[in-house]
Coordinates of N, CA and C in Angstrom, one line a residue:
E1 N 90.0 130.7 71.6 CA 90.3 129.3 71.6 C 91.8 129.2 71.5
R2 N 92.4 128.4 72.4 CA 93.9 128.2 72.3 C 94.3 127.2 71.3
L3 N 95.3 127.5 70.6 CA 95.8 126.5 69.6 C 96.8 125.6 70.3
Q4 N 96.8 124.3 69.9 CA 97.8 123.4 70.4 C 99.0 123.4 69.5
H5 N 100.2 123.5 70.2 CA 101.4 123.4 69.4 C 101.5 122.1 68.6
P6 N 102.0 122.1 67.4 CA 102.1 120.9 66.6 C 102.9 119.8 67.3
Y7 N 103.9 120.2 68.0 CA 104.8 119.2 68.7 C 104.0 118.5 69.8
V8 N 103.2 119.3 70.6 CA 102.4 118.7 71.6 C 101.4 117.7 71.0
S9 N 100.8 118.0 69.8 CA 99.9 117.1 69.2 C 100.6 115.9 68.7
F10 N 101.9 116.0 68.2 CA 102.7 114.9 67.8 C 102.9 114.0 69.0
L11 N 103.3 114.5 70.1 CA 103.6 113.7 71.3 C 102.4 113.0 71.7
S12 N 101.2 113.6 71.7 CA 100.0 113.0 72.1 C 99.7 111.8 71.2
N13 N 99.8 112.0 69.9 CA 99.5 110.9 68.9 C 100.6 109.8 69.1
Y14 N 101.8 110.2 69.3 CA 102.9 109.2 69.5 C 102.6 108.3 70.7
S15 N 102.2 109.0 71.8 CA 101.9 108.3 73.1 C 100.8 107.3 72.8
Y16 N 99.7 107.7 72.2 CA 98.6 106.8 71.9 C 99.1 105.7 71.0
G17 N 99.9 105.9 70.0 CA 100.4 104.9 69.1 C 101.2 103.9 69.9
M18 N 102.1 104.4 70.8 CA 103.0 103.5 71.5 C 102.1 102.6 72.5
S19 N 101.1 103.2 73.1 CA 100.3 102.3 74.0 C 99.6 101.3 73.2
Q20 N 99.1 101.6 72.0 CA 98.5 100.6 71.2 C 99.5 99.5 70.8
L21 N 100.7 99.9 70.4 CA 101.7 99.0 70.1 C 102.1 98.0 71.2
L22 N 102.2 98.6 72.4 CA 102.4 97.7 73.6 C 101.3 96.7 73.8
W23 N 100.1 97.2 73.7 CA 98.9 96.3 73.8 C 99.0 95.2 72.8
L24 N 99.3 95.5 71.5 CA 99.4 94.5 70.5 C 100.6 93.5 70.8
I25 N 101.7 94.0 71.2 CA 102.8 93.1 71.6 C 102.5 92.2 72.7
K26 N 101.8 92.7 73.7 CA 101.4 91.9 74.9 C 100.5 90.7 74.4
N27 N 99.5 91.1 73.6 CA 98.5 90.1 73.1 C 99.2 89.0 72.2
I28 N 100.2 89.5 71.4 CA 100.9 88.5 70.6 C 101.7 87.5 71.5
L29 N 102.3 88.1 72.5 CA 103.0 87.2 73.5 C 102.1 86.2 74.2
V30 N 100.9 86.7 74.5 CA 99.9 85.8 75.2 C 99.5 84.7 74.2
A31 N 99.3 85.1 72.9 CA 98.9 84.1 71.9 C 100.0 83.1 71.7
F32 N 101.3 83.6 71.6 CA 102.4 82.7 71.5 C 102.5 81.7 72.7
S33 N 102.2 82.2 73.9 CA 102.3 81.4 75.1 C 101.2 80.4 75.0
I34 N 100.0 80.7 74.5 CA 98.9 79.8 74.4 C 99.3 78.6 73.5
A35 N 99.9 79.0 72.4 CA 100.3 77.9 71.4 C 101.3 77.0 72.0
S36 N 102.4 77.6 72.7 CA 103.4 76.8 73.2 C 102.9 76.0 74.4
S37 N 101.9 76.5 75.1 CA 101.3 75.8 76.3 C 100.6 74.6 75.7
A38 N 99.8 74.7 74.6 CA 99.1 73.6 74.1 C 100.0 72.5 73.7
V39 N 101.1 72.9 73.1 CA 102.1 71.8 72.7 C 102.7 71.2 73.9
A40 N 103.0 71.9 74.9 CA 103.6 71.4 76.1 C 102.7 70.4 76.8
V41 N 101.4 70.8 76.9 CA 100.4 69.9 77.6 C 100.2 68.6 76.8
I42 N 100.2 68.6 75.5 CA 100.1 67.4 74.7 C 101.2 66.4 75.0
G43 N 102.4 66.9 75.3 CA 103.5 66.1 75.5 C 103.7 65.5 76.9
E44 N 102.9 65.9 77.8 CA 103.0 65.5 79.2 C 102.1 64.2 79.4
E45 N 102.7 63.2 80.0 CA 102.0 61.9 80.2 C 101.6 61.7 81.6
D46 N 100.3 61.6 81.8 CA 99.7 61.2 83.1 C 100.3 62.0 84.3
D47 N 100.7 63.2 84.1 CA 101.3 64.0 85.2 C 100.1 64.6 86.0
Q48 N 100.3 64.6 87.3 CA 99.2 65.2 88.1 C 99.5 66.7 88.3
F49 N 98.5 67.5 88.1 CA 98.7 68.9 88.2 C 98.0 69.4 89.5
C50 N 98.7 70.2 90.3 CA 98.2 70.7 91.5 C 98.3 72.2 91.6
E51 N 97.4 72.7 92.5 CA 97.5 74.1 92.9 C 98.3 74.2 94.2
C52 N 99.6 74.1 94.0 CA 100.4 74.2 95.2 C 100.7 75.7 95.5
S53 N 100.1 76.5 94.7 CA 100.3 77.9 94.9 C 99.5 78.3 96.2
P54 N 100.0 79.2 97.0 CA 99.3 79.6 98.2 C 98.0 80.4 97.8
S55 N 97.2 80.6 98.8 CA 96.0 81.3 98.6 C 96.2 82.8 98.6
K56 N 97.3 83.2 99.2 CA 97.6 84.7 99.2 C 99.1 84.9 98.9
F57 N 99.3 85.9 98.1 CA 100.7 86.3 97.7 C 101.0 87.7 98.3
E58 N 102.1 87.9 98.9 CA 102.5 89.2 99.4 C 103.7 89.7 98.6
W59 N 103.6 90.9 98.0 CA 104.7 91.4 97.2 C 105.1 92.8 97.8
K60 N 106.4 93.0 98.0 CA 107.0 94.3 98.5 C 107.5 95.0 97.3
M61 N 107.2 96.3 97.3 CA 107.7 97.2 96.2 C 109.2 97.5 96.4
D62 N 110.0 97.4 95.3 CA 111.4 97.8 95.2 C 111.6 98.4 93.9
F63 N 111.5 99.7 93.8 CA 111.5 100.5 92.6 C 112.9 100.5 91.9
S64 N 113.9 99.9 92.5 CA 115.2 99.8 91.9 C 115.2 98.5 91.0
G65 N 114.2 97.7 91.1 CA 114.1 96.4 90.3 C 114.0 96.6 88.8
T66 N 114.6 95.7 88.1 CA 114.5 95.8 86.6 C 114.1 94.4 86.1
C67 N 113.6 94.4 84.8 CA 113.4 93.2 84.1 C 113.3 93.5 82.6
P68 N 113.8 92.7 81.8 CA 114.7 91.6 82.2 C 116.0 92.1 82.8
P69 N 116.7 91.3 83.6 CA 116.5 89.9 83.8 C 115.5 89.6 84.9
N70 N 114.9 88.4 84.8 CA 114.0 88.0 85.9 C 114.7 87.2 86.9
L71 N 114.5 87.6 88.2 CA 115.3 87.0 89.3 C 114.3 86.0 90.0
I72 N 113.8 85.1 89.1 CA 113.0 84.0 89.6 C 113.5 82.7 88.9
S73 N 113.6 81.6 89.6 CA 114.1 80.4 89.0 C 112.9 79.8 88.2
T74 N 113.3 79.3 87.0 CA 112.3 78.7 86.1 C 112.8 77.4 85.6
G75 N 111.8 76.6 85.2 CA 112.2 75.3 84.6 C 111.4 74.2 85.2
P76 N 111.5 73.0 84.7 CA 110.7 71.8 85.2 C 110.9 71.4 86.6
L77 N 112.0 71.8 87.2 CA 112.3 71.4 88.6 C 111.9 72.5 89.6
T78 N 111.3 73.6 89.1 CA 110.9 74.7 89.9 C 109.3 74.8 89.9
G79 N 108.8 75.9 90.5 CA 107.4 76.1 90.5 C 106.9 77.0 89.4
I80 N 107.9 77.6 88.6 CA 107.6 78.5 87.5 C 108.1 77.9 86.2
R81 N 107.2 77.6 85.3 CA 107.7 77.0 84.0 C 108.5 78.1 83.2
D82 N 107.9 79.2 83.0 CA 108.6 80.3 82.3 C 108.0 81.6 82.7
V83 N 108.7 82.7 82.4 CA 108.2 84.0 82.7 C 108.7 85.1 81.7
W84 N 107.8 86.0 81.5 CA 108.1 87.2 80.6 C 107.9 88.4 81.4
C85 N 108.8 89.4 81.3 CA 108.7 90.6 82.1 C 109.3 91.8 81.4
I86 N 108.7 92.9 81.5 CA 109.2 94.1 80.9 C 108.8 95.4 81.7
I87 N 109.7 96.4 81.7 CA 109.4 97.7 82.3 C 109.5 98.7 81.1
S88 N 108.4 99.5 81.0 CA 108.4 100.4 79.9 C 107.6 101.7 80.2
S89 N 107.8 102.7 79.3 CA 107.0 103.9 79.5 C 106.2 104.1 78.1
G90 N 106.1 103.1 77.3 CA 105.5 103.3 76.0 C 106.4 104.1 75.1
G91 N 107.7 104.2 75.3 CA 108.6 104.9 74.4 C 108.6 106.4 74.6
I92 N 107.9 106.8 75.7 CA 107.8 108.3 75.9 C 109.0 108.8 76.6
N93 N 109.6 108.0 77.5 CA 110.6 108.6 78.4 C 111.6 107.5 78.8
D94 N 112.8 107.8 79.1 CA 113.8 106.8 79.5 C 113.9 106.6 81.0
N95 N 113.1 107.4 81.7 CA 113.1 107.3 83.2 C 112.1 106.3 83.6
L96 N 112.5 105.0 83.8 CA 111.6 103.9 84.1 C 111.5 103.6 85.6
V97 N 112.0 104.5 86.4 CA 111.9 104.3 87.9 C 110.7 105.0 88.4
P98 N 109.7 104.3 89.0 CA 108.6 105.0 89.5 C 108.8 105.6 90.9
V99 N 108.1 106.6 91.2 CA 108.1 107.1 92.6 C 106.9 106.6 93.4
K100 N 105.9 106.1 92.6 CA 104.7 105.4 93.2 C 104.1 104.5 92.2
V101 N 103.4 103.5 92.7 CA 102.5 102.6 91.9 C 101.1 103.0 92.2
V102 N 100.3 103.3 91.1 CA 98.9 103.8 91.3 C 97.9 102.7 90.9
N103 N 98.3 101.6 90.3 CA 97.3 100.6 89.9 C 98.0 99.2 89.9
V104 N 97.3 98.2 90.4 CA 97.7 96.9 90.3 C 96.6 96.1 89.6
H105 N 97.1 95.4 88.5 CA 96.1 94.6 87.7 C 96.7 93.2 87.6
I106 N 95.9 92.2 88.1 CA 96.3 90.8 88.1 C 95.2 90.0 87.5
Q107 N 95.6 89.1 86.6 CA 94.7 88.1 86.0 C 95.3 86.7 86.2
E108 N 94.5 85.8 86.7 CA 94.9 84.4 86.8 C 94.2 83.6 85.7
M109 N 94.9 82.7 85.1 CA 94.5 81.9 84.0 C 94.6 80.4 84.3
N110 N 93.8 79.6 83.7 CA 93.9 78.1 83.9 C 95.0 77.6 83.0
R111 N 95.2 76.3 82.9 CA 96.3 75.8 82.1 C 96.2 76.0 80.6
N112 N 94.9 76.3 80.2 CA 94.7 76.7 78.8 C 94.8 78.2 78.5
L113 N 95.2 78.9 79.6 CA 95.4 80.4 79.5 C 94.1 81.1 79.3
E114 N 93.0 80.5 79.8 CA 91.7 81.2 79.9 C 91.6 81.9 81.2
I115 N 91.2 83.2 81.2 CA 91.1 84.0 82.5 C 90.0 83.4 83.4
I116 N 90.4 83.1 84.6 CA 89.5 82.6 85.6 C 89.3 83.5 86.9
G117 N 90.1 84.5 87.0 CA 90.0 85.4 88.1 C 91.0 86.5 88.1
G118 N 90.9 87.4 89.0 CA 91.9 88.5 89.1 C 91.3 89.7 89.7
L119 N 92.1 90.8 89.7 CA 91.6 92.1 90.2 C 92.3 93.2 89.5
S120 N 91.7 94.4 89.6 CA 92.3 95.6 89.2 C 91.9 96.7 90.2
T121 N 92.9 97.2 90.8 CA 92.6 98.2 91.9 C 93.6 99.3 91.9
D122 N 93.0 100.5 92.2 CA 93.8 101.7 92.4 C 94.5 101.7 93.7
V123 N 95.8 102.0 93.8 CA 96.6 102.0 95.0 C 97.4 103.2 95.0
N124 N 98.2 103.4 96.1 CA 99.2 104.4 96.3 C 100.3 103.8 97.0
L125 N 101.1 103.0 96.3 CA 102.2 102.2 96.8 C 103.5 103.0 96.6
Q126 N 104.2 103.2 97.7 CA 105.5 103.8 97.7 C 106.6 102.7 97.7
D127 N 107.8 103.1 97.5 CA 109.0 102.2 97.5 C 109.0 101.6 98.9
G128 N 109.0 100.2 99.0 CA 109.0 99.6 100.3 C 107.7 99.1 100.8
D129 N 106.6 99.7 100.3 CA 105.2 99.2 100.6 C 104.9 97.9 100.1
S130 N 103.9 97.2 100.6 CA 103.6 95.9 100.2 C 102.1 95.8 99.8
F131 N 101.7 94.8 99.0 CA 100.3 94.5 98.7 C 100.2 93.0 98.7
V132 N 98.9 92.6 99.0 CA 98.6 91.2 99.1 C 97.5 90.9 98.0
Y133 N 97.7 89.8 97.3 CA 96.7 89.3 96.4 C 96.2 88.0 96.8
E134 N 94.9 87.8 96.9 CA 94.3 86.5 97.2 C 93.9 85.8 96.0
S135 N 94.5 84.6 95.8 CA 94.3 83.8 94.6 C 92.9 83.3 94.5
I136 N 92.5 83.0 93.3 CA 91.2 82.3 93.1 C 91.3 80.9 93.6
A137 N 92.5 80.4 93.8 CA 92.7 79.0 94.4 C 92.1 78.9 95.8
S138 N 91.8 80.1 96.4 CA 91.3 80.0 97.8 C 89.7 79.8 97.7
D139 N 89.2 79.9 96.5 CA 87.7 79.7 96.4 C 87.4 78.2 96.3
P140 N 86.7 77.6 97.2 CA 86.5 76.2 97.2 C 85.6 75.7 96.1
T141 N 84.8 76.7 95.5 CA 84.0 76.3 94.4 C 84.7 76.3 93.0
E142 N 85.9 76.8 93.0 CA 86.6 76.9 91.7 C 87.2 75.6 91.3
T143 N 86.9 75.1 90.1 CA 87.3 73.8 89.7 C 88.6 73.8 88.8
D144 N 88.8 75.0 88.2 CA 90.0 75.1 87.3 C 91.3 75.2 88.2
V145 N 92.3 74.6 87.7 CA 93.7 74.8 88.3 C 94.3 76.0 87.7
V146 N 94.8 76.9 88.6 CA 95.5 78.1 88.2 C 96.8 77.7 87.5
G147 N 97.0 78.0 86.2 CA 98.2 77.6 85.5 C 99.1 78.8 85.1
A148 N 98.6 80.0 85.3 CA 99.4 81.2 84.9 C 98.8 82.4 85.6
M149 N 99.7 83.4 85.6 CA 99.3 84.7 86.2 C 99.9 85.8 85.3
Q150 N 99.1 86.9 85.1 CA 99.6 88.1 84.5 C 99.5 89.2 85.5
M151 N 100.6 90.0 85.7 CA 100.5 91.1 86.6 C 101.0 92.3 85.9
E152 N 100.3 93.4 86.1 CA 100.7 94.7 85.5 C 100.6 95.7 86.7
L153 N 101.8 96.4 86.9 CA 101.8 97.5 87.9 C 102.0 98.8 87.1
V154 N 101.1 99.7 87.4 CA 101.1 101.0 86.7 C 101.6 102.0 87.7
G155 N 102.7 102.7 87.3 CA 103.4 103.7 88.2 C 103.5 105.0 87.5
E156 N 104.0 106.0 88.3 CA 104.4 107.3 87.8 C 105.8 107.6 88.2
N157 N 106.6 108.1 87.2 CA 108.0 108.5 87.5 C 108.0 109.9 88.1
S158 N 109.2 110.4 88.4 CA 109.4 111.7 89.0 C 108.9 112.8 88.2
E159 N 108.7 112.6 86.9 CA 108.2 113.6 86.0 C 106.7 113.5 85.7
G160 N 106.1 112.6 86.4 CA 104.6 112.4 86.3 C 104.2 111.6 85.1
I161 N 105.2 110.9 84.5 CA 104.9 110.1 83.3 C 104.6 108.7 83.7
T162 N 103.6 108.1 83.1 CA 103.2 106.7 83.4 C 104.3 105.7 82.9
V163 N 104.6 104.8 83.9 CA 105.5 103.7 83.5 C 104.8 102.4 83.9
Y164 N 105.2 101.3 83.3 CA 104.6 100.0 83.4 C 105.6 98.9 83.8
N165 N 105.2 98.0 84.6 CA 105.9 96.8 84.9 C 104.9 95.7 84.6
E166 N 105.1 95.0 83.5 CA 104.2 93.9 83.1 C 104.9 92.6 83.1
S167 N 104.2 91.6 83.5 CA 104.8 90.2 83.6 C 103.7 89.2 83.3
I168 N 104.1 88.1 82.7 CA 103.3 86.9 82.5 C 104.1 85.7 82.9
L169 N 103.6 84.8 83.8 CA 104.3 83.6 84.1 C 103.4 82.4 84.1
R170 N 104.0 81.3 83.8 CA 103.2 80.0 83.8 C 103.8 79.1 84.9
Y171 N 102.9 78.5 85.7 CA 103.3 77.6 86.8 C 103.6 76.2 86.2
T172 N 104.5 75.5 86.8 CA 104.7 74.1 86.5 C 103.6 73.2 87.1
N173 N 102.9 73.7 88.1 CA 101.8 73.0 88.8 C 102.3 71.7 89.4
K174 N 103.6 71.6 89.8 CA 104.1 70.4 90.4 C 103.5 70.4 91.8
C175 N 103.2 69.2 92.3 CA 102.4 69.0 93.5 C 103.3 69.1 94.8
T176 N 104.6 69.1 94.6 CA 105.5 69.2 95.8 C 106.3 70.5 95.8
I177 N 106.0 71.4 94.9 CA 106.9 72.6 94.8 C 106.0 73.9 94.8
Y178 N 106.3 74.8 95.7 CA 105.6 76.1 95.7 C 106.1 76.9 94.5
P179 N 105.3 77.8 93.9 CA 105.7 78.5 92.7 C 106.7 79.6 93.1
F180 N 106.6 80.2 94.2 CA 107.5 81.3 94.6 C 108.2 81.0 95.9
I181 N 109.4 81.5 96.0 CA 110.1 81.4 97.3 C 110.4 82.8 97.8
E182 N 110.6 83.0 99.0 CA 110.9 84.4 99.6 C 112.1 84.9 98.9
G183 N 112.0 86.2 98.4 CA 113.1 86.8 97.8 C 113.0 86.8 96.3
D184 N 112.1 86.0 95.7 CA 111.9 86.1 94.2 C 111.6 87.5 93.8
I185 N 112.2 87.9 92.7 CA 112.1 89.3 92.2 C 111.5 89.3 90.8
L186 N 110.4 90.1 90.6 CA 109.8 90.2 89.3 C 109.6 91.7 89.1
G187 N 110.6 92.3 88.5 CA 110.6 93.8 88.2 C 110.6 94.5 89.5
W188 N 109.5 95.3 89.8 CA 109.5 96.2 91.0 C 109.0 95.4 92.2
S189 N 108.7 94.1 92.1 CA 108.1 93.3 93.1 C 109.0 92.3 93.7
I190 N 109.1 92.2 95.0 CA 109.8 91.1 95.7 C 108.8 90.3 96.4
F191 N 108.8 89.0 96.2 CA 107.9 88.1 96.8 C 108.4 87.9 98.3
T192 N 107.5 88.2 99.2 CA 107.9 88.2 100.6 C 107.2 87.2 101.5
N193 N 106.0 86.8 101.1 CA 105.3 85.9 102.0 C 104.2 85.2 101.2
L194 N 103.8 84.0 101.7 CA 102.7 83.3 101.2 C 101.8 82.9 102.3
G195 N 100.5 82.8 102.0 CA 99.6 82.5 103.1 C 98.6 81.4 102.7

């Protein structure tokens, strides 16, 4: 029986601990967003909320992208109320540039941040490749308005280490404004088309 070097065991435990810490941080941020969303909705008077979001989003991979900063306009006069984005490797490695993305995980939420749709799919996206996501807004039987989206891209760097691009954004749901415009950048993703 081969013995595992203590350093390898330490790295394995450290990796697991960091992934648990990232999971905890992400859920704290979602909880904070839920609380701030509830306060924001209480303060809005007779505003009409629309799903001006397209039924399909097309994103092009650009592995030179970073976040923060987020290169998407936010605020009450735009389609995006606020956005949170991070690129990390769970503290294992400083090389945060992927050579490929192997999984796309998207969740859509209503204005109360309850999950109403999404997908998780294995992919093999190279720099410059694109993927399309069809929103639950395209479902004529869906009655909830899509108020937020969480997107996680799971990639591998040149050393084979897993790296993550995670983002959460809330829409303003303004009836005359699309949430994204061509060229909006969210980490490794450039918004290129809507359908």
